Tab-separated table of C-alpha atoms in Angstrom:
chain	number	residue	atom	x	y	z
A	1	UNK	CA	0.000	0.000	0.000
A	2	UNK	CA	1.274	3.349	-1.365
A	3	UNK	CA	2.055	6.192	1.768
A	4	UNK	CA	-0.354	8.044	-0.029
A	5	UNK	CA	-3.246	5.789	0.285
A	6	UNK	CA	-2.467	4.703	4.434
A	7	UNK	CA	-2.724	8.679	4.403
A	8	UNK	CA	-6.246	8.881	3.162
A	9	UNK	CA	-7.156	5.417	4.376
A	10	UNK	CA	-6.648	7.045	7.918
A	11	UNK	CA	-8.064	10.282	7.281
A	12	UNK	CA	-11.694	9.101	5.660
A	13	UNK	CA	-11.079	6.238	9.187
A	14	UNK	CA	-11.049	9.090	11.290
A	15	UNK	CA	-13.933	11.071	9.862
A	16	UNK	CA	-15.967	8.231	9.726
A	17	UNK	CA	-15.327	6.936	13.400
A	18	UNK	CA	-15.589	10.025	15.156
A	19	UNK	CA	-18.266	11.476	12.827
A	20	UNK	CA	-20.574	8.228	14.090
A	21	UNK	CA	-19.858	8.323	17.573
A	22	UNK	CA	-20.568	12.148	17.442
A	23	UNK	CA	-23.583	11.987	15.569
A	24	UNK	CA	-24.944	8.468	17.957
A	25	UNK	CA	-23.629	10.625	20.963
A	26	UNK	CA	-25.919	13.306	20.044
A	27	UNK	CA	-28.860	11.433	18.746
A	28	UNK	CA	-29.022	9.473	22.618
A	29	UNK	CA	-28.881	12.900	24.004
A	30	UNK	CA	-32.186	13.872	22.090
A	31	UNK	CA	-33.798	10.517	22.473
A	32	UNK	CA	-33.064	10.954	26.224
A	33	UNK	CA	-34.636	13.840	26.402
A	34	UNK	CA	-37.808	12.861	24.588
A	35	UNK	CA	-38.599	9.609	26.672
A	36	UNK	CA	-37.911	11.555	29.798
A	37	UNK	CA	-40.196	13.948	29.527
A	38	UNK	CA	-38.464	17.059	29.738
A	39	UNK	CA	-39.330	20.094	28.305
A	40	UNK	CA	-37.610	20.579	24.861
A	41	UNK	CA	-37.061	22.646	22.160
A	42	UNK	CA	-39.541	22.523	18.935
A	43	UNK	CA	-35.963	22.147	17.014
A	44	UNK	CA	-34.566	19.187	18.480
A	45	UNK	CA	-37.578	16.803	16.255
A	46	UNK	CA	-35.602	18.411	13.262
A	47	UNK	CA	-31.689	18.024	14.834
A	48	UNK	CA	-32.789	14.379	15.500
A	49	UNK	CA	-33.538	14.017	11.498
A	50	UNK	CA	-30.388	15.788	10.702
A	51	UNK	CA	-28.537	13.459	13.230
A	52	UNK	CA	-29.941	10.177	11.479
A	53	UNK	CA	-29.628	11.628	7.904
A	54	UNK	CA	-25.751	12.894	9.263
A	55	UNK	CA	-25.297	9.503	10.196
A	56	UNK	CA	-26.069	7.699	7.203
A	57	UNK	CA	-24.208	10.002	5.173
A	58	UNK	CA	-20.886	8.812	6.811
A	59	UNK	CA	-21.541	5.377	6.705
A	60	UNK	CA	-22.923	5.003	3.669
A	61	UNK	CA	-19.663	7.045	2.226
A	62	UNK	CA	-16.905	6.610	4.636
A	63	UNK	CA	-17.036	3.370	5.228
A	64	UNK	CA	-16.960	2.505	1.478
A	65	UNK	CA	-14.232	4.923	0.310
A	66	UNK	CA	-12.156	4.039	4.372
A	67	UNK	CA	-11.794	0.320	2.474
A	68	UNK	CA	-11.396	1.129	-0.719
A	69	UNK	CA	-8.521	3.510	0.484
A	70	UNK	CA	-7.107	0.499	2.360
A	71	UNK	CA	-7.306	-1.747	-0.830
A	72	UNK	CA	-9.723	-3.694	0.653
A	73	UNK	CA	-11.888	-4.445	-2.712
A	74	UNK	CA	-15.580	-4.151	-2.087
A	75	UNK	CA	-16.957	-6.413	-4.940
A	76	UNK	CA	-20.375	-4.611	-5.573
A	77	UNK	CA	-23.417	-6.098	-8.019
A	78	UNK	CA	-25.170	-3.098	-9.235
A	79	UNK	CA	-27.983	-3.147	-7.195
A	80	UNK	CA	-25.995	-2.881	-4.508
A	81	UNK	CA	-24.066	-0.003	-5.479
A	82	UNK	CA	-27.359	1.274	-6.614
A	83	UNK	CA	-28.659	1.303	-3.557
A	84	UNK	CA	-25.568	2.809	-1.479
A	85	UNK	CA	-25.712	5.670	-3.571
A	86	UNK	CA	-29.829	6.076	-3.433
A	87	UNK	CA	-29.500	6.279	0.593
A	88	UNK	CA	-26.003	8.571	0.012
A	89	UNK	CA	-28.016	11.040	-2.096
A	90	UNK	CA	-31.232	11.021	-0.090
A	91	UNK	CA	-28.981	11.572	3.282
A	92	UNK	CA	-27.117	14.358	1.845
A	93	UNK	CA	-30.649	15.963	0.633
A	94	UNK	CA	-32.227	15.476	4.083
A	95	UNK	CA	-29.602	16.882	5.997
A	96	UNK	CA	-29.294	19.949	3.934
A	97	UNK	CA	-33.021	20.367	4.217
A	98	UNK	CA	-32.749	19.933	7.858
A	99	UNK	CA	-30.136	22.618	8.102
A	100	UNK	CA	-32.190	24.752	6.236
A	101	UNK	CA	-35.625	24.136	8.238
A	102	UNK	CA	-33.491	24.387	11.438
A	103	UNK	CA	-32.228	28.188	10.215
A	104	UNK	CA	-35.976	29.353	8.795
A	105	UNK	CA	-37.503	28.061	12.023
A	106	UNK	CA	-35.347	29.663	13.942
A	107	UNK	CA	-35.572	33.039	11.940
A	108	UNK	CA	-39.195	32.693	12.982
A	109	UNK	CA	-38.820	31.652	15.925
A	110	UNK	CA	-36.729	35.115	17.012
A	111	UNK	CA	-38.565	37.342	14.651
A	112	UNK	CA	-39.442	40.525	16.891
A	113	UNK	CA	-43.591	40.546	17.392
A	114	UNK	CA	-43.946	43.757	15.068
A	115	UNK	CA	-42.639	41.426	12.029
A	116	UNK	CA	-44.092	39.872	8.874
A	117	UNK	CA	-43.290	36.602	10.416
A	118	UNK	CA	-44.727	37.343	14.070
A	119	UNK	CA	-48.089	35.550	12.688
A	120	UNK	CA	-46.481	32.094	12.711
A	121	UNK	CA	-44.658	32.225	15.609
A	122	UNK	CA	-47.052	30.008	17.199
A	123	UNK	CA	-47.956	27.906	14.001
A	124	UNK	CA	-44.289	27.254	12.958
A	125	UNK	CA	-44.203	24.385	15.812
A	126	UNK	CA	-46.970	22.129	14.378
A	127	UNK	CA	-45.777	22.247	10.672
A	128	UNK	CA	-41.808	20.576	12.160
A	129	UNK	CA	-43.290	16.792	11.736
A	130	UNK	CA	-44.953	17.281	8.530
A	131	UNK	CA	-42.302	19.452	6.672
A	132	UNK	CA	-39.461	16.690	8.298
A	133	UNK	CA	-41.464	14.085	6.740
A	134	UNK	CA	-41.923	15.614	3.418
A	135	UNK	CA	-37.658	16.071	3.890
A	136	UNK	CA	-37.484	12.371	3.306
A	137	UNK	CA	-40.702	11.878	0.977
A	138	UNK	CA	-39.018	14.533	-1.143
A	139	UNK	CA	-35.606	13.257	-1.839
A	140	UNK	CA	-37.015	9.533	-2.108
A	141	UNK	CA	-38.531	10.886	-5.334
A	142	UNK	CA	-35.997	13.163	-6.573
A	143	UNK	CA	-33.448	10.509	-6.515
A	144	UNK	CA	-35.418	7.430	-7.535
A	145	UNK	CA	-33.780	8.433	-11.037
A	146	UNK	CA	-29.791	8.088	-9.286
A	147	UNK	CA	-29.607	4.353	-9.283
A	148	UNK	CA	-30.151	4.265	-12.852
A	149	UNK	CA	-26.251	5.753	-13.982
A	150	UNK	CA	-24.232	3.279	-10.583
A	151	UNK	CA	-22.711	1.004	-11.273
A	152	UNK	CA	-20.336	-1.803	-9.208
A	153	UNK	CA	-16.450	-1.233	-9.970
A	154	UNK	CA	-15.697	-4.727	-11.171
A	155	UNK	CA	-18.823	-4.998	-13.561
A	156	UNK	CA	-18.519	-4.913	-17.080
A	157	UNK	CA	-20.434	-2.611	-18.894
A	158	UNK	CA	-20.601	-1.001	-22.558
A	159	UNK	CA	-20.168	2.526	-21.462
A	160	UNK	CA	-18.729	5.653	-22.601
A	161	UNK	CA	-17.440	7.092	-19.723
A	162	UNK	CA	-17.662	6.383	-16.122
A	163	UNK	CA	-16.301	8.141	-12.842
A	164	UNK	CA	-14.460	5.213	-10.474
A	165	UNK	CA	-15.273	6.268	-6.540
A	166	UNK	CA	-13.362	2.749	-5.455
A	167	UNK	CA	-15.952	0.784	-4.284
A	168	UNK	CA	-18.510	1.771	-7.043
A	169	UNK	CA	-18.699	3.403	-10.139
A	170	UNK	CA	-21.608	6.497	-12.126
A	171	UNK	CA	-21.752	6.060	-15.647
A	172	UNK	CA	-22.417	8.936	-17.963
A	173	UNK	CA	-23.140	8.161	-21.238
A	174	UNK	CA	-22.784	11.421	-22.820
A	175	UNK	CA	-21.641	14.858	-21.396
A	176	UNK	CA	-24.951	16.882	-21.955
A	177	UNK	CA	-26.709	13.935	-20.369
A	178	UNK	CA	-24.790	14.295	-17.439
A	179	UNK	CA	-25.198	18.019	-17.257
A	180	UNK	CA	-28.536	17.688	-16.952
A	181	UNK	CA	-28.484	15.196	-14.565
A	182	UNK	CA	-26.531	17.303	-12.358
A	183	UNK	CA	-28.626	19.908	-12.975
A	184	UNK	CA	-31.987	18.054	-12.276
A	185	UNK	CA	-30.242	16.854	-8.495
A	186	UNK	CA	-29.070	20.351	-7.670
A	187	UNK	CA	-32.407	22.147	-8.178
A	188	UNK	CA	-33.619	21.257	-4.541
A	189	UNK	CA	-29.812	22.073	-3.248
A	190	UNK	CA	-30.082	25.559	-4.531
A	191	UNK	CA	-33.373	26.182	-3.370
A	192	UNK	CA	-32.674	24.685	0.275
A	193	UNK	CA	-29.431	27.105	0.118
A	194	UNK	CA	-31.500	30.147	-0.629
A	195	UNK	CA	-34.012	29.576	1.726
A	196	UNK	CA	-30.790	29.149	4.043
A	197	UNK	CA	-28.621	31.577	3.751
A	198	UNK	CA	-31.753	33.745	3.920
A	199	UNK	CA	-32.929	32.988	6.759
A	200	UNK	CA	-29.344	33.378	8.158
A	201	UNK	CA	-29.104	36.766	7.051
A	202	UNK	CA	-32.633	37.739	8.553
A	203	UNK	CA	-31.174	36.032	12.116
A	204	UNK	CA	-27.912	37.988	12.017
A	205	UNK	CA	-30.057	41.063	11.255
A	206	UNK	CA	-32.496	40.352	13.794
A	207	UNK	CA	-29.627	40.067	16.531
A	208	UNK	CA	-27.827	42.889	15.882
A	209	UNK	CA	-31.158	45.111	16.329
A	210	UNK	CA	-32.285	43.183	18.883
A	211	UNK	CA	-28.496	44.310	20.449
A	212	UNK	CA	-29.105	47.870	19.924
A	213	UNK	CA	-32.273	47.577	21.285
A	214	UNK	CA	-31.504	46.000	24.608
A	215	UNK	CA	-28.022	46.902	25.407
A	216	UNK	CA	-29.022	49.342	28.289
A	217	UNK	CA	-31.636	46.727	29.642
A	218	UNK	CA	-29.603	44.135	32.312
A	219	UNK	CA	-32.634	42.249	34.080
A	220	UNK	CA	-31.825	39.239	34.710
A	221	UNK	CA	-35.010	37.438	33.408
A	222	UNK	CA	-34.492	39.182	29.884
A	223	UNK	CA	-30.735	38.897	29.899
A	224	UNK	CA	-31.361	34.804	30.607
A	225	UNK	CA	-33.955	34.208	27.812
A	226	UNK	CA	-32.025	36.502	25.330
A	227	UNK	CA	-28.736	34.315	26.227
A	228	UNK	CA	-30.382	31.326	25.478
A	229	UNK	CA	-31.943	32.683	22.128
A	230	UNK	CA	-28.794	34.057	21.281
A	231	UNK	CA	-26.655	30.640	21.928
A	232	UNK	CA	-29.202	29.240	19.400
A	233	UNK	CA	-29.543	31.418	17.025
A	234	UNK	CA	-25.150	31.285	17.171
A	235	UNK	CA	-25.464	27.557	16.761
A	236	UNK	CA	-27.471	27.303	13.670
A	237	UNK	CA	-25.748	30.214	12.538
A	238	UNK	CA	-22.267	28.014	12.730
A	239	UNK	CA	-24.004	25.227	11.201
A	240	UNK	CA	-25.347	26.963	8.087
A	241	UNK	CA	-21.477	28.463	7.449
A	242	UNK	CA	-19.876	25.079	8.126
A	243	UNK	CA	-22.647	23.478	5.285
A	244	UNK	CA	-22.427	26.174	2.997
A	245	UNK	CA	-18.305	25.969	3.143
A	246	UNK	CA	-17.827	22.405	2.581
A	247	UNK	CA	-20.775	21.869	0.243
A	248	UNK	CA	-19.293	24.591	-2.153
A	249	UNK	CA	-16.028	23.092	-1.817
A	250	UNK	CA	-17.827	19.507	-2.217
A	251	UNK	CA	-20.073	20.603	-5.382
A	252	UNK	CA	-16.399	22.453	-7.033
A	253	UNK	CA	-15.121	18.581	-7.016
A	254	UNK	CA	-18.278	17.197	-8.230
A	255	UNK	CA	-18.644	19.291	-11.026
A	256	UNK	CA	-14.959	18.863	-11.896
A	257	UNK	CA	-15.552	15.144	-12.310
A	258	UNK	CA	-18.931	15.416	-14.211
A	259	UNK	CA	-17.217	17.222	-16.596
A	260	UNK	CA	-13.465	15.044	-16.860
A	261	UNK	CA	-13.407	12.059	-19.252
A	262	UNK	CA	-11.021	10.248	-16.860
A	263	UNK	CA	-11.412	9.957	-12.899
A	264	UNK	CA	-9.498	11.573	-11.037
A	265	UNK	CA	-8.486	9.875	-7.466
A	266	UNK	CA	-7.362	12.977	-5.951
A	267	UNK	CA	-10.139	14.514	-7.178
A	268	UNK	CA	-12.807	11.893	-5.857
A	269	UNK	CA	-11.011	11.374	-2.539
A	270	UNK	CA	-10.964	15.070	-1.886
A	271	UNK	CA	-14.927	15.525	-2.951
A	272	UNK	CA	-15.784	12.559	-0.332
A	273	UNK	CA	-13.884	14.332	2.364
A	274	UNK	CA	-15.401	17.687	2.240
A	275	UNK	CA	-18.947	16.383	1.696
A	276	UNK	CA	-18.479	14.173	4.865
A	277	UNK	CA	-16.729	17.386	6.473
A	278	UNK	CA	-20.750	19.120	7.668
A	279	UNK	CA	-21.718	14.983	9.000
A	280	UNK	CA	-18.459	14.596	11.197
A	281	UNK	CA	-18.314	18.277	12.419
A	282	UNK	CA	-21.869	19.092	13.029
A	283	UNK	CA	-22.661	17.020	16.186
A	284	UNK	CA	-19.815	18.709	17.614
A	285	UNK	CA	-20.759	22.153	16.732
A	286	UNK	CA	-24.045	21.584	18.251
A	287	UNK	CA	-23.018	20.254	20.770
A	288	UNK	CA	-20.216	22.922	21.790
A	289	UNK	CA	-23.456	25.888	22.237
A	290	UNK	CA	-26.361	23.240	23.791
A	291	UNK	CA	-25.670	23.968	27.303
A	292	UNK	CA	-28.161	20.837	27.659
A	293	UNK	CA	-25.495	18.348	26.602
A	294	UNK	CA	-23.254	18.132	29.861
A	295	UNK	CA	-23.049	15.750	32.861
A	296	UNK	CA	-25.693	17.955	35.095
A	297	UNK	CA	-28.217	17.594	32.431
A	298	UNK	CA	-27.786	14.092	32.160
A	299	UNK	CA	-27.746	13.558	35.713
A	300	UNK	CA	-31.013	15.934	36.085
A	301	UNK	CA	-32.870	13.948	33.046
A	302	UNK	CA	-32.471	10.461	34.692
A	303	UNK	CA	-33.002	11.695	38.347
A	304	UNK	CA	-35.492	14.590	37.563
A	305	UNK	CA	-38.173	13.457	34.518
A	306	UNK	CA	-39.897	16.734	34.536
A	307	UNK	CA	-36.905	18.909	34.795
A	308	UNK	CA	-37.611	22.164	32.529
A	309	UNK	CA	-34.953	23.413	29.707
């Protein structure tokens, strides 16, 4: 085994052992809080879909390209290639949607009460399980039509072209065919992105008039709610910058190997690291501002049921 390839066997390893424990370590904090009763936020129904989705992404992708790095040959039938990248796509699509529903939801949710937005305030809550559910429903059907252009590395096919991930292989049979297939799966990422960096730029507008507004006020009542909003509203903030980051970087590769009529290892090992980049980091970013997610809160959850947060 080349240096070279221990180097990236070790990185993807990394990513994809620490991403999972981060993203399981996360998910049993949520789940804990549910069946315990306590009193949590309407967001954590959509962090627990971007935790699964997060989750699925890495092993779905890491674990594939960590042996394949290795040299460990993965001998895939189509099908079965077909249906790692189905669940790959359809986890990358639901957690950018989450991200995005986490960021207009929370624009909402700290929209001042003289705003266009104060009217749903109270509404926004009930739509969470219905708009995660159409998430899913959504990029089931968008990427019903992926499957069709995988196939496994060692199968012979009369093809044209085909990019070689390692473990699995997308045909393209023509280039303007696979523009437009690239086109047709990035329509829902650029709308998602919109609606996110939107809603970002209404939150960081939001906060720094809601500063203005309140810097002369120091009761302690207002001071602890705004804290609390404001450690939010930071959070999702960091998580919408650390998506938009490494899916640009991600969707530079991708397009760079749509478009080459030879694959390019360094190339395809440097677009699966940055799109599993937002999986393995965000558990940790969340968890870094939920003051929830220490040993006191654990402690009070198992001890204390009804404990309010």
């Amino acid at each position: 085994m080349a240096t070279g390839d221990l180097v990236v066997g070790m990185v993807f390893l990394s990513q994809t052992i620490l991403g999972i424990l981060g993203n399981f370590s996360l998910l049993c904090h949520y789940l804990l809080l549910h069946f315990t009763g306590c009193r949590a936020r309407c967001t954590d129904l959509i962090l627990r879909h971007l935790t699964i989705a997060n989750s699925l992404v890495i092993i779905t992708k890491g674990v594939p390209q960590t042996m394949a790095a290795f040299g460990l040959k993965y001998y895939s039938q189509d099908f079965r290639c077909s249906l790692l990248f189905f669940v790959q796509r359809v986890a990358r699509g639901v957690s950018m949607e989450s991200t995005c529903l986490l960021s207009v939801f929370q624009a909402i949710t700290i929209s001042p009460q003289n705003s266009m937005w104060a009217v749903l305030k109270g509404k926004a809550p009930r739509y969470i399980v219905p708009s995660t559910t159409v998430c899913w429903i959504l990029n089931i059907l968008i990427n019903t039509i992926f499957p069709l252009s995988v196939i496994g590395k060692w199968m012979d096919a009369n093809i044209t072209r085909k990019t070689d991930y390692g473990y699995c292989s997308s045909v393209f049979y023509h280039k303007l065919i696979a523009s437009l297939f690239v086109a047709w799966l990035s329509f829902s990422d650029i709308l998602a992105l919109g609606l996110m960096l939107w809603a970002s730029g209404s939150m960081v507008s939001i906060l720094y008039r809601h500063k203005q507004r309140v810097q002369h006020i120091h009761t302690t009542r207002h001071s602890t709610r705004s804290s609390v909003e404001s450690r939010a509203t930071q959070s999702i903030l960091v998580l919408v910058s650390t998506f938009v980051f490494f899916y640009a970087l991600s969707s530079i590769c991708q397009i760079c190997l749509s478009f080459l009529n030879t694959s390019s290892r360094l190339m395809v090992s440097m677009s699966a690291f940055f799109t599993m980049c937002f999986p393995f980091l965000s558990p940790f970013v969340l968890m870094s501002y939920d003051s929830r997610v220490t040993r006191f809160s654990f402690l009070c959850s198992v001890f204390h049921p009804h404990c309010s947060l």
